mmCIF file with all atom_site columns, C-alpha atoms in Angstrom:
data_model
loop_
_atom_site.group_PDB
_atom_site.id
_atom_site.type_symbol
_atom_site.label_atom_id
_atom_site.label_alt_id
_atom_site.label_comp_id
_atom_site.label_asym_id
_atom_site.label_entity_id
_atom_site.label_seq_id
_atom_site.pdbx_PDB_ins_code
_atom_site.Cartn_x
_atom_site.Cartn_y
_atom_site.Cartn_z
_atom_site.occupancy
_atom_site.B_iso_or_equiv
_atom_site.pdbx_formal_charge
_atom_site.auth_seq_id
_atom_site.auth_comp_id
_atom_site.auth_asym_id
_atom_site.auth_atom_id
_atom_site.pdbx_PDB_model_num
ATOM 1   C CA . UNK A 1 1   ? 74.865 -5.923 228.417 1.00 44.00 ? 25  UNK A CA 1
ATOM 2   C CA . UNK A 1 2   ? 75.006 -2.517 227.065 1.00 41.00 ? 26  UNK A CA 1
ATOM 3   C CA . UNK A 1 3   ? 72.446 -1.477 229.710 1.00 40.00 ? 27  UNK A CA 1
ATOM 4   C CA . UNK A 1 4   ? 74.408 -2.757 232.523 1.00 35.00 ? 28  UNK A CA 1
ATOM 5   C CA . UNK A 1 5   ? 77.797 -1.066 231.309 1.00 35.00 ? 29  UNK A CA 1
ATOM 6   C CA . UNK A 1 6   ? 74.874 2.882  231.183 1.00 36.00 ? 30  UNK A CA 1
ATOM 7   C CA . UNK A 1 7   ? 74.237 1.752  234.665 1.00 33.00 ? 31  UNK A CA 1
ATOM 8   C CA . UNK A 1 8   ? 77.593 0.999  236.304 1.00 34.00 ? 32  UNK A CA 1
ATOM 9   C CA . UNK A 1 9   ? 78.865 4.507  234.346 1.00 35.00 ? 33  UNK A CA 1
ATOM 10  C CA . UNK A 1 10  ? 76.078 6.456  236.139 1.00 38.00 ? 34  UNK A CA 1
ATOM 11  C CA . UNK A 1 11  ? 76.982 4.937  239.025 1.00 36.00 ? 35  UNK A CA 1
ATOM 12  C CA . UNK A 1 12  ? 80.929 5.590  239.082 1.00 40.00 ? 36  UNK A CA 1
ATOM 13  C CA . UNK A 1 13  ? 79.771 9.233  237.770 1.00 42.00 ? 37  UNK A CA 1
ATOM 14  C CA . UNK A 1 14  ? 77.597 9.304  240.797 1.00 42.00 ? 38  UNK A CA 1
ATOM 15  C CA . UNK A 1 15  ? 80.523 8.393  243.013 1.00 42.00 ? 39  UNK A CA 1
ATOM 16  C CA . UNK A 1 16  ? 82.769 10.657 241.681 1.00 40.00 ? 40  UNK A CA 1
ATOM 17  C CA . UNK A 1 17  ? 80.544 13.127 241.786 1.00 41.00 ? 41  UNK A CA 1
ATOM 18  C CA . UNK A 1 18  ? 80.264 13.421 245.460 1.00 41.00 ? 42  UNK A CA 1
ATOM 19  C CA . UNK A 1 19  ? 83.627 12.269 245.999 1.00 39.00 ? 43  UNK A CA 1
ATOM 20  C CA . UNK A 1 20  ? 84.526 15.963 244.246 1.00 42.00 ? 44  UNK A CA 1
ATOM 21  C CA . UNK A 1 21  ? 82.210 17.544 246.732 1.00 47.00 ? 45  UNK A CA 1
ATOM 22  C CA . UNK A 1 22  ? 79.255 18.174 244.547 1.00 50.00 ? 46  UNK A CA 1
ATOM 23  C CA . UNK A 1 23  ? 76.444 18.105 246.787 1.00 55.00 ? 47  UNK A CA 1
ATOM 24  C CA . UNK A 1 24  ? 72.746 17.985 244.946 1.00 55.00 ? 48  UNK A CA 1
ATOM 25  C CA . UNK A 1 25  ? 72.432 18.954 241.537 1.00 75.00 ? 49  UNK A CA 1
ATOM 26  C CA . UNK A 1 26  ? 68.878 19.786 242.630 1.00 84.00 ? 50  UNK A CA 1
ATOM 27  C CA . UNK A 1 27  ? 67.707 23.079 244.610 1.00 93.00 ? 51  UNK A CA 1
ATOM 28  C CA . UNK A 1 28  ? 64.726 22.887 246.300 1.00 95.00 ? 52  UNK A CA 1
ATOM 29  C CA . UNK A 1 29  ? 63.287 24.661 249.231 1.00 97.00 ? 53  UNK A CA 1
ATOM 30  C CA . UNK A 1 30  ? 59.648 23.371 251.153 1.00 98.00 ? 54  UNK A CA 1
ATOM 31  C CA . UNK A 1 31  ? 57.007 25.491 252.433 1.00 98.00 ? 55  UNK A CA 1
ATOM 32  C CA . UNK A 1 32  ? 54.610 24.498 254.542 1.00 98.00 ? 56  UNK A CA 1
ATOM 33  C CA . UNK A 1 33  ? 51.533 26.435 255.921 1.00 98.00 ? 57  UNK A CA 1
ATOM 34  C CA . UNK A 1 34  ? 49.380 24.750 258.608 1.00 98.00 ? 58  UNK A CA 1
ATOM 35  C CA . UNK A 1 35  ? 46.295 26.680 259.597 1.00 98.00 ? 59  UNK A CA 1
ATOM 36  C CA . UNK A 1 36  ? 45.743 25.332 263.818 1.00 98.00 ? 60  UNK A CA 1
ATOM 37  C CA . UNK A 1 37  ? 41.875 26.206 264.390 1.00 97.00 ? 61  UNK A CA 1
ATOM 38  C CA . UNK A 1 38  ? 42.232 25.573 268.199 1.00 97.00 ? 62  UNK A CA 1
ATOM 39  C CA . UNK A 1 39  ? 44.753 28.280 268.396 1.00 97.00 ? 63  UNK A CA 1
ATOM 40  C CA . UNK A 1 40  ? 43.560 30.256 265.505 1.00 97.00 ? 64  UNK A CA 1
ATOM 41  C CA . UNK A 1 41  ? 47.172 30.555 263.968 1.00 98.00 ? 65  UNK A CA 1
ATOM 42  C CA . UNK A 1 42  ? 48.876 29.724 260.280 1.00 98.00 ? 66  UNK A CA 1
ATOM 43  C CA . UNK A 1 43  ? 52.271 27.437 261.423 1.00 98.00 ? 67  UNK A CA 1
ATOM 44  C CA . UNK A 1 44  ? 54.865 27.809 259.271 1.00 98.00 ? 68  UNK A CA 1
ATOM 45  C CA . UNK A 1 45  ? 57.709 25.747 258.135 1.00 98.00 ? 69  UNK A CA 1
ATOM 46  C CA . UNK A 1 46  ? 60.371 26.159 255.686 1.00 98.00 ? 70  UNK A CA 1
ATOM 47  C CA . UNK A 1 47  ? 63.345 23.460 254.979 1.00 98.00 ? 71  UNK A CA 1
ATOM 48  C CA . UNK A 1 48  ? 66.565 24.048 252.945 1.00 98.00 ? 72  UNK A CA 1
ATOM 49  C CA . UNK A 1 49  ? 69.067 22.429 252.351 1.00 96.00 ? 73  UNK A CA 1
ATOM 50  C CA . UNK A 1 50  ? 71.885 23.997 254.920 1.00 96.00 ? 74  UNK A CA 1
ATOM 51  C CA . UNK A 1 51  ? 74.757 24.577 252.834 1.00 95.00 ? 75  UNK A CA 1
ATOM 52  C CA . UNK A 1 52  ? 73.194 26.884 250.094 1.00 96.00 ? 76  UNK A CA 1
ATOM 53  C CA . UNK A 1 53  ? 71.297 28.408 253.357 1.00 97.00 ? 77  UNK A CA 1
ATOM 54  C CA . UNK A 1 54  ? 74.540 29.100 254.940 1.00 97.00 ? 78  UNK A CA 1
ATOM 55  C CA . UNK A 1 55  ? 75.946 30.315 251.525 1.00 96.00 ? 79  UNK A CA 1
ATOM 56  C CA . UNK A 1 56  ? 73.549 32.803 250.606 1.00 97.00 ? 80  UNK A CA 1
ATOM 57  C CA . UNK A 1 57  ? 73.377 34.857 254.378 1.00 97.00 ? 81  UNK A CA 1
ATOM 58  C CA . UNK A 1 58  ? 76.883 34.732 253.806 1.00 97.00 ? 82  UNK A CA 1
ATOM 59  C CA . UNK A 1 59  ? 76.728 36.149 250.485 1.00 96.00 ? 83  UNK A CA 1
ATOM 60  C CA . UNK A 1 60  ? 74.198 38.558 251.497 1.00 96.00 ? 84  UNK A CA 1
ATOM 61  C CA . UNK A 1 61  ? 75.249 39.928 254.937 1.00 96.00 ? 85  UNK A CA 1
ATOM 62  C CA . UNK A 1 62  ? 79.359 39.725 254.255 1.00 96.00 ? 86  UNK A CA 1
ATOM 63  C CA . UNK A 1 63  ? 79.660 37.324 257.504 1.00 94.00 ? 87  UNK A CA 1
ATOM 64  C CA . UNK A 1 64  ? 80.928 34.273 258.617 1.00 94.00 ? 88  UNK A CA 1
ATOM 65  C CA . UNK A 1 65  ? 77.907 32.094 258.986 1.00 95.00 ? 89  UNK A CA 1
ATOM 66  C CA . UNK A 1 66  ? 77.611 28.457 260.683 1.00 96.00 ? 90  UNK A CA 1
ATOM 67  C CA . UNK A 1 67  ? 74.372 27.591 261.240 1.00 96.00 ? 91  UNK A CA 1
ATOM 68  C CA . UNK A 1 68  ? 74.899 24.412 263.579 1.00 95.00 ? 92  UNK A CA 1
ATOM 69  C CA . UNK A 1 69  ? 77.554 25.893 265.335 1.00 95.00 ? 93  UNK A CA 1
ATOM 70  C CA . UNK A 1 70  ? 76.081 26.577 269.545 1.00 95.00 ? 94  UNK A CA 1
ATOM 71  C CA . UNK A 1 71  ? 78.560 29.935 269.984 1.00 96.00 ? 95  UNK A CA 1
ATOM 72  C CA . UNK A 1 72  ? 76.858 31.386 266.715 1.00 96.00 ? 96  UNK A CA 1
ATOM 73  C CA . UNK A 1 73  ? 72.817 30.276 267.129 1.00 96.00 ? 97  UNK A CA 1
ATOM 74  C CA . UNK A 1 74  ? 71.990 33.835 268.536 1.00 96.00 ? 98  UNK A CA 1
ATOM 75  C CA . UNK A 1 75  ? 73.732 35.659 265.663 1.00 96.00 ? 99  UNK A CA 1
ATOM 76  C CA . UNK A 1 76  ? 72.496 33.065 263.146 1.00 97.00 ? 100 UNK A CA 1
ATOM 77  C CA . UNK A 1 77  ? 69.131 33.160 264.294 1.00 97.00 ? 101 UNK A CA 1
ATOM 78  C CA . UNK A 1 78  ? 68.845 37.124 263.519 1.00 97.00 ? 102 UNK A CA 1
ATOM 79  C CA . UNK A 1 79  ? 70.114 36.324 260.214 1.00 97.00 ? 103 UNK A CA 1
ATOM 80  C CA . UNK A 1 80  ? 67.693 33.677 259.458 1.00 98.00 ? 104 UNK A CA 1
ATOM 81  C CA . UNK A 1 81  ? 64.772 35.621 260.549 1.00 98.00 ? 105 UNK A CA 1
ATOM 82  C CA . UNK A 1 82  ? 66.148 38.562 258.343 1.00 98.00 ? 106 UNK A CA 1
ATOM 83  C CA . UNK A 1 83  ? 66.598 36.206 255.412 1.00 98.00 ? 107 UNK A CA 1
ATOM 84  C CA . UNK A 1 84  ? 63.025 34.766 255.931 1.00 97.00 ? 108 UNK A CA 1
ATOM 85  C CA . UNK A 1 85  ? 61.404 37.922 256.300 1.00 98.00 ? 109 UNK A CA 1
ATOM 86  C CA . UNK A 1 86  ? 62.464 39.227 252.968 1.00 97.00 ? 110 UNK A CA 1
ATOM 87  C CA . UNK A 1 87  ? 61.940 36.333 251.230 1.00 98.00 ? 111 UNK A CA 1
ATOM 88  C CA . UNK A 1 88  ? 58.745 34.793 252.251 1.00 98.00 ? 112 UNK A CA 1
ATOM 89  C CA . UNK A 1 89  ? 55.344 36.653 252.643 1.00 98.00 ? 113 UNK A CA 1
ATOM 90  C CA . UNK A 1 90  ? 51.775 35.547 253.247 1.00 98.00 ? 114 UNK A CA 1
ATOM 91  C CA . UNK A 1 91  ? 48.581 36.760 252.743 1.00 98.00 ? 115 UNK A CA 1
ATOM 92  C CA . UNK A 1 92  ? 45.625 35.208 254.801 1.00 98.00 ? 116 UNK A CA 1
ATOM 93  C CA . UNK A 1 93  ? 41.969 35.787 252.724 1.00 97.00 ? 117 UNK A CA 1
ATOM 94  C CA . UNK A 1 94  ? 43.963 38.504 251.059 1.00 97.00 ? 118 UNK A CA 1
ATOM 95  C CA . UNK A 1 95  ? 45.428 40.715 253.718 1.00 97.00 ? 119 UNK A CA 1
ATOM 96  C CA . UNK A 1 96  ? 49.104 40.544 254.470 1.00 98.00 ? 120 UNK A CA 1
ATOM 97  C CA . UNK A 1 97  ? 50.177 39.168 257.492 1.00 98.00 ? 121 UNK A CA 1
ATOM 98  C CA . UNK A 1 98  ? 52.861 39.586 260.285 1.00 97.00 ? 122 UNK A CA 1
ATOM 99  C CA . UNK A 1 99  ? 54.891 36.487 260.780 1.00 98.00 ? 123 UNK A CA 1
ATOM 100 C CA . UNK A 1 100 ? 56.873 35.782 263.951 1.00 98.00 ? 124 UNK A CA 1
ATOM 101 C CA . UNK A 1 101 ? 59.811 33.854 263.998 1.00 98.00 ? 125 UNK A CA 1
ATOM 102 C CA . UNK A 1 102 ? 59.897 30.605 266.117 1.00 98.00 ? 126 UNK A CA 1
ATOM 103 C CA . UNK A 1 103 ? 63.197 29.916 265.348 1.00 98.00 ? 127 UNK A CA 1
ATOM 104 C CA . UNK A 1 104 ? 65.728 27.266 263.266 1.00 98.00 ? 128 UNK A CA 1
ATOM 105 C CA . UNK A 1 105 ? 67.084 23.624 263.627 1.00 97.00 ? 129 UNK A CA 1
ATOM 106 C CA . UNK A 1 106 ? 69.255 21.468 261.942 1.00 96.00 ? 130 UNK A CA 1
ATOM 107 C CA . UNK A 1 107 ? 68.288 17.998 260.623 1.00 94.00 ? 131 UNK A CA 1
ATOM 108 C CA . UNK A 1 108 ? 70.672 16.234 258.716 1.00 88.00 ? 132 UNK A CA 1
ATOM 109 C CA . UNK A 1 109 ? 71.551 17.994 255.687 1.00 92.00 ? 133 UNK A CA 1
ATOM 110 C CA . UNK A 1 110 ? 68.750 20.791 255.738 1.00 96.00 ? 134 UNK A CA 1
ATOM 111 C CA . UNK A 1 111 ? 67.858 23.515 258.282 1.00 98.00 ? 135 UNK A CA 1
ATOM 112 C CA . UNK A 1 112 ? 64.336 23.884 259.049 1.00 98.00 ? 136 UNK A CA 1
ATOM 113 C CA . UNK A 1 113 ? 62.879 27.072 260.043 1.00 98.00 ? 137 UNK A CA 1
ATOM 114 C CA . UNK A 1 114 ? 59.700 27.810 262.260 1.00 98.00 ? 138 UNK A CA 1
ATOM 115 C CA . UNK A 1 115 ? 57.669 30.817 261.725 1.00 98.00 ? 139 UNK A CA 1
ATOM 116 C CA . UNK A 1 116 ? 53.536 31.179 263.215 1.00 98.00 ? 140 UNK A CA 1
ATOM 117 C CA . UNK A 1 117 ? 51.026 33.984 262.270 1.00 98.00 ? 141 UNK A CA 1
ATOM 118 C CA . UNK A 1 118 ? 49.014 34.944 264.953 1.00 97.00 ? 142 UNK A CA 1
ATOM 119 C CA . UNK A 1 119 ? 44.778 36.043 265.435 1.00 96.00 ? 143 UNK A CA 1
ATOM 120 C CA . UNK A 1 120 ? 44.089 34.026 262.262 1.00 96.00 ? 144 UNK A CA 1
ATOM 121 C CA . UNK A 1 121 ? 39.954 33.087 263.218 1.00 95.00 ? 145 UNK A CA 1
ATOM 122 C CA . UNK A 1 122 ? 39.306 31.211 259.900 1.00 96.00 ? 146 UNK A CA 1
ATOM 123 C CA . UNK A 1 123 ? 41.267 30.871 256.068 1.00 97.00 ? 147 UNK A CA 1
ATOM 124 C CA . UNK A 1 124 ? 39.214 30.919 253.256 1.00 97.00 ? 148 UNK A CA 1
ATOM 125 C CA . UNK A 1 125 ? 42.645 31.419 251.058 1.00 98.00 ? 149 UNK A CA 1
ATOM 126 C CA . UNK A 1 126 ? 46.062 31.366 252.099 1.00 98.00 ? 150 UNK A CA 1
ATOM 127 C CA . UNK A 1 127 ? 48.910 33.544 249.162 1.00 98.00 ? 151 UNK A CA 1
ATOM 128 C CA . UNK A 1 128 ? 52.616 32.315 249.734 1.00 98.00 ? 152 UNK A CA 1
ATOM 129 C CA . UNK A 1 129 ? 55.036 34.643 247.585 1.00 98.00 ? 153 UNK A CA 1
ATOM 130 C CA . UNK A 1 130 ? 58.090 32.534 248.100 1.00 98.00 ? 154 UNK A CA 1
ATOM 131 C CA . UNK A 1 131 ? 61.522 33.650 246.777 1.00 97.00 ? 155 UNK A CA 1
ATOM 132 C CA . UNK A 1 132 ? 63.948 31.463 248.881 1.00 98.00 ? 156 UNK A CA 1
ATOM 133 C CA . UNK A 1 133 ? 67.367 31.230 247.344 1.00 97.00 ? 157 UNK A CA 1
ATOM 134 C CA . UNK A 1 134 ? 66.089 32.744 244.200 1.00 96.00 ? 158 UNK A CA 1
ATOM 135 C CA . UNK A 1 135 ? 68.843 35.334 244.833 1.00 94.00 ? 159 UNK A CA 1
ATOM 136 C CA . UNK A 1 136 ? 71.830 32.217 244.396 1.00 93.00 ? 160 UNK A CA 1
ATOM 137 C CA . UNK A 1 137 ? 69.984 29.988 241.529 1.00 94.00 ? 161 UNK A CA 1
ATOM 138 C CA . UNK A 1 138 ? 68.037 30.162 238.404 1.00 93.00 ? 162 UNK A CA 1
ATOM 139 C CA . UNK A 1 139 ? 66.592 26.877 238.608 1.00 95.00 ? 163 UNK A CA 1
ATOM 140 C CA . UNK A 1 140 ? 65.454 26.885 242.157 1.00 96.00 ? 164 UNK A CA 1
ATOM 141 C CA . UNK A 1 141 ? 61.998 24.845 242.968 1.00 96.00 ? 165 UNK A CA 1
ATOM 142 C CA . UNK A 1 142 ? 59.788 25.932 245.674 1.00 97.00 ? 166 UNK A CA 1
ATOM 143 C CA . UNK A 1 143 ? 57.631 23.025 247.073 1.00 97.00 ? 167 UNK A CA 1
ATOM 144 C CA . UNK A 1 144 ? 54.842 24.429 248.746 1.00 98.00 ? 168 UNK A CA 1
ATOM 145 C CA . UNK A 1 145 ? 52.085 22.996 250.580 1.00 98.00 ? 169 UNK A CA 1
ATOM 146 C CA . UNK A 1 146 ? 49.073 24.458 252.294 1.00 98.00 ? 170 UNK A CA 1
ATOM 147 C CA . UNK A 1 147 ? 47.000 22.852 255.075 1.00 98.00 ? 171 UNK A CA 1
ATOM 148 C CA . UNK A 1 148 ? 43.680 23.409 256.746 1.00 97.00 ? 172 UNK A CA 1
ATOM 149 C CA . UNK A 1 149 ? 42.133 20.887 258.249 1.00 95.00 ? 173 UNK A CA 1
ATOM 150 C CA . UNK A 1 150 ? 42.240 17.271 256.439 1.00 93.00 ? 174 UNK A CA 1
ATOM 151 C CA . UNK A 1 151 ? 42.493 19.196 252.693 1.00 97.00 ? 175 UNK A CA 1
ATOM 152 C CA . UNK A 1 152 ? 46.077 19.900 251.576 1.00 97.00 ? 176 UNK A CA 1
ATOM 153 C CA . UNK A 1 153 ? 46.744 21.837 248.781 1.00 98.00 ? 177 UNK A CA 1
ATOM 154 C CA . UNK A 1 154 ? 50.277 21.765 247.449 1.00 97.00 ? 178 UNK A CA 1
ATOM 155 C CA . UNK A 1 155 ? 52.166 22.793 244.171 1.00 97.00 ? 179 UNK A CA 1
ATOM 156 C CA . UNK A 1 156 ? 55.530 23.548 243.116 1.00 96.00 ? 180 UNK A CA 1
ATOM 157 C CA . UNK A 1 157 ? 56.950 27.169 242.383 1.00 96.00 ? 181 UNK A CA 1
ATOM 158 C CA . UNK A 1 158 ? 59.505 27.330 239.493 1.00 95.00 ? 182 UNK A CA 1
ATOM 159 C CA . UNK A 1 159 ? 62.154 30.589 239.173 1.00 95.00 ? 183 UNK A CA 1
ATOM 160 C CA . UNK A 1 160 ? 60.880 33.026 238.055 1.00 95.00 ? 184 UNK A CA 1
ATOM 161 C CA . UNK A 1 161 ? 57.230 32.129 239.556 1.00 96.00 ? 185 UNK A CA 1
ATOM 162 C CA . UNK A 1 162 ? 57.042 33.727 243.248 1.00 96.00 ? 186 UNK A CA 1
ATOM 163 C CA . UNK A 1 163 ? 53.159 32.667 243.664 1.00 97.00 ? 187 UNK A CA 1
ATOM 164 C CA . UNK A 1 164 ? 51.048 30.039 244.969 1.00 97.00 ? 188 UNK A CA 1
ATOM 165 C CA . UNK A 1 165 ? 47.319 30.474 246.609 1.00 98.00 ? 189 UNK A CA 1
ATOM 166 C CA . UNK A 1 166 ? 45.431 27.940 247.790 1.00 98.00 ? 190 UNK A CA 1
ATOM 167 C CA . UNK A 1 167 ? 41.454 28.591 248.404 1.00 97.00 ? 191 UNK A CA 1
ATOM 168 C CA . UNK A 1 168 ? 39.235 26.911 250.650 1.00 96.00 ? 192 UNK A CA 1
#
């Protein structure tokens, strides 16, 4: 009995919870780094959740920012890609390399982001120094996963932490 009464108060915490327009409690950004062989490129993908994306360009570059909004994608998109570029580097078997951004859509609730390194013939180690959002929370998590072929090597990246490498 007294366990039911714990569950149905999480549960009407829960509710009111998002009913007061808390959205996650949790903040967690995904990495992930793909190395293609065919075309000798790393593929890059980051996912965030959209509203503390849109809150931090805001807070950073003093604009109005709507990310799903059609009238603002060519604005939004030169944020992004300023955002990304300052906050995400990689090193490929321990040279730093240029990333080129793909572009951004939305899906659901998060924003994914598309960026591809180019002239990459083989990865014996990939370095991801990620510091998404770390400007707008203290507890942010950083999932990041690296790919080459069938082995996937993945961790997660706690603030203050900025650094993951994965050798193959």
């Amino acid at each position: 009995m007294c366990r039911l009464k714990y569950i149905l108060l999480l549960l009407c915490c829960t509710f009111f919870s998002v009913k007061a327009g808390i959205k996650h409690p949790l903040h967690v950004s995904t990495t992930e780094v793909n190395f293609n062989a065919k075309d000798k490129t790393l593929e890059i993908s980051c996912r965030i959740f959209s509203d503390d994306f849109e809150a931090i360009l805001a807070k950073l570059y003093k604009q109005k920012t709507d990310l799903s909004s059609p009238n603002m994608k060519t604005a939004m998109d030169e944020l992004v890609k300023k955002y990304l570029f300052s906050h995400l580097q990689l090193k490929a078997n321990g040279k730093a390399v240029a990333m080129n951004y793909i572009g951004f859509e939305i899906d659901h609730e998060a924003t994914n982001i598309y960026l591809e390194v180019e002239k990459i013939p083989d990865v014996k180690s990939v370095e991801v120094n990620d510091v998404i959002l770390y400007d707008m929370f203290d507890d942010q998590m950083s999932i990041v996963h690296v790919v080459k072929a069938k082995i996937r090597k993945s961790t997660k990246i706690l603030y203050p932490e900025k650094k993951f490498t994965a050798n193959f």
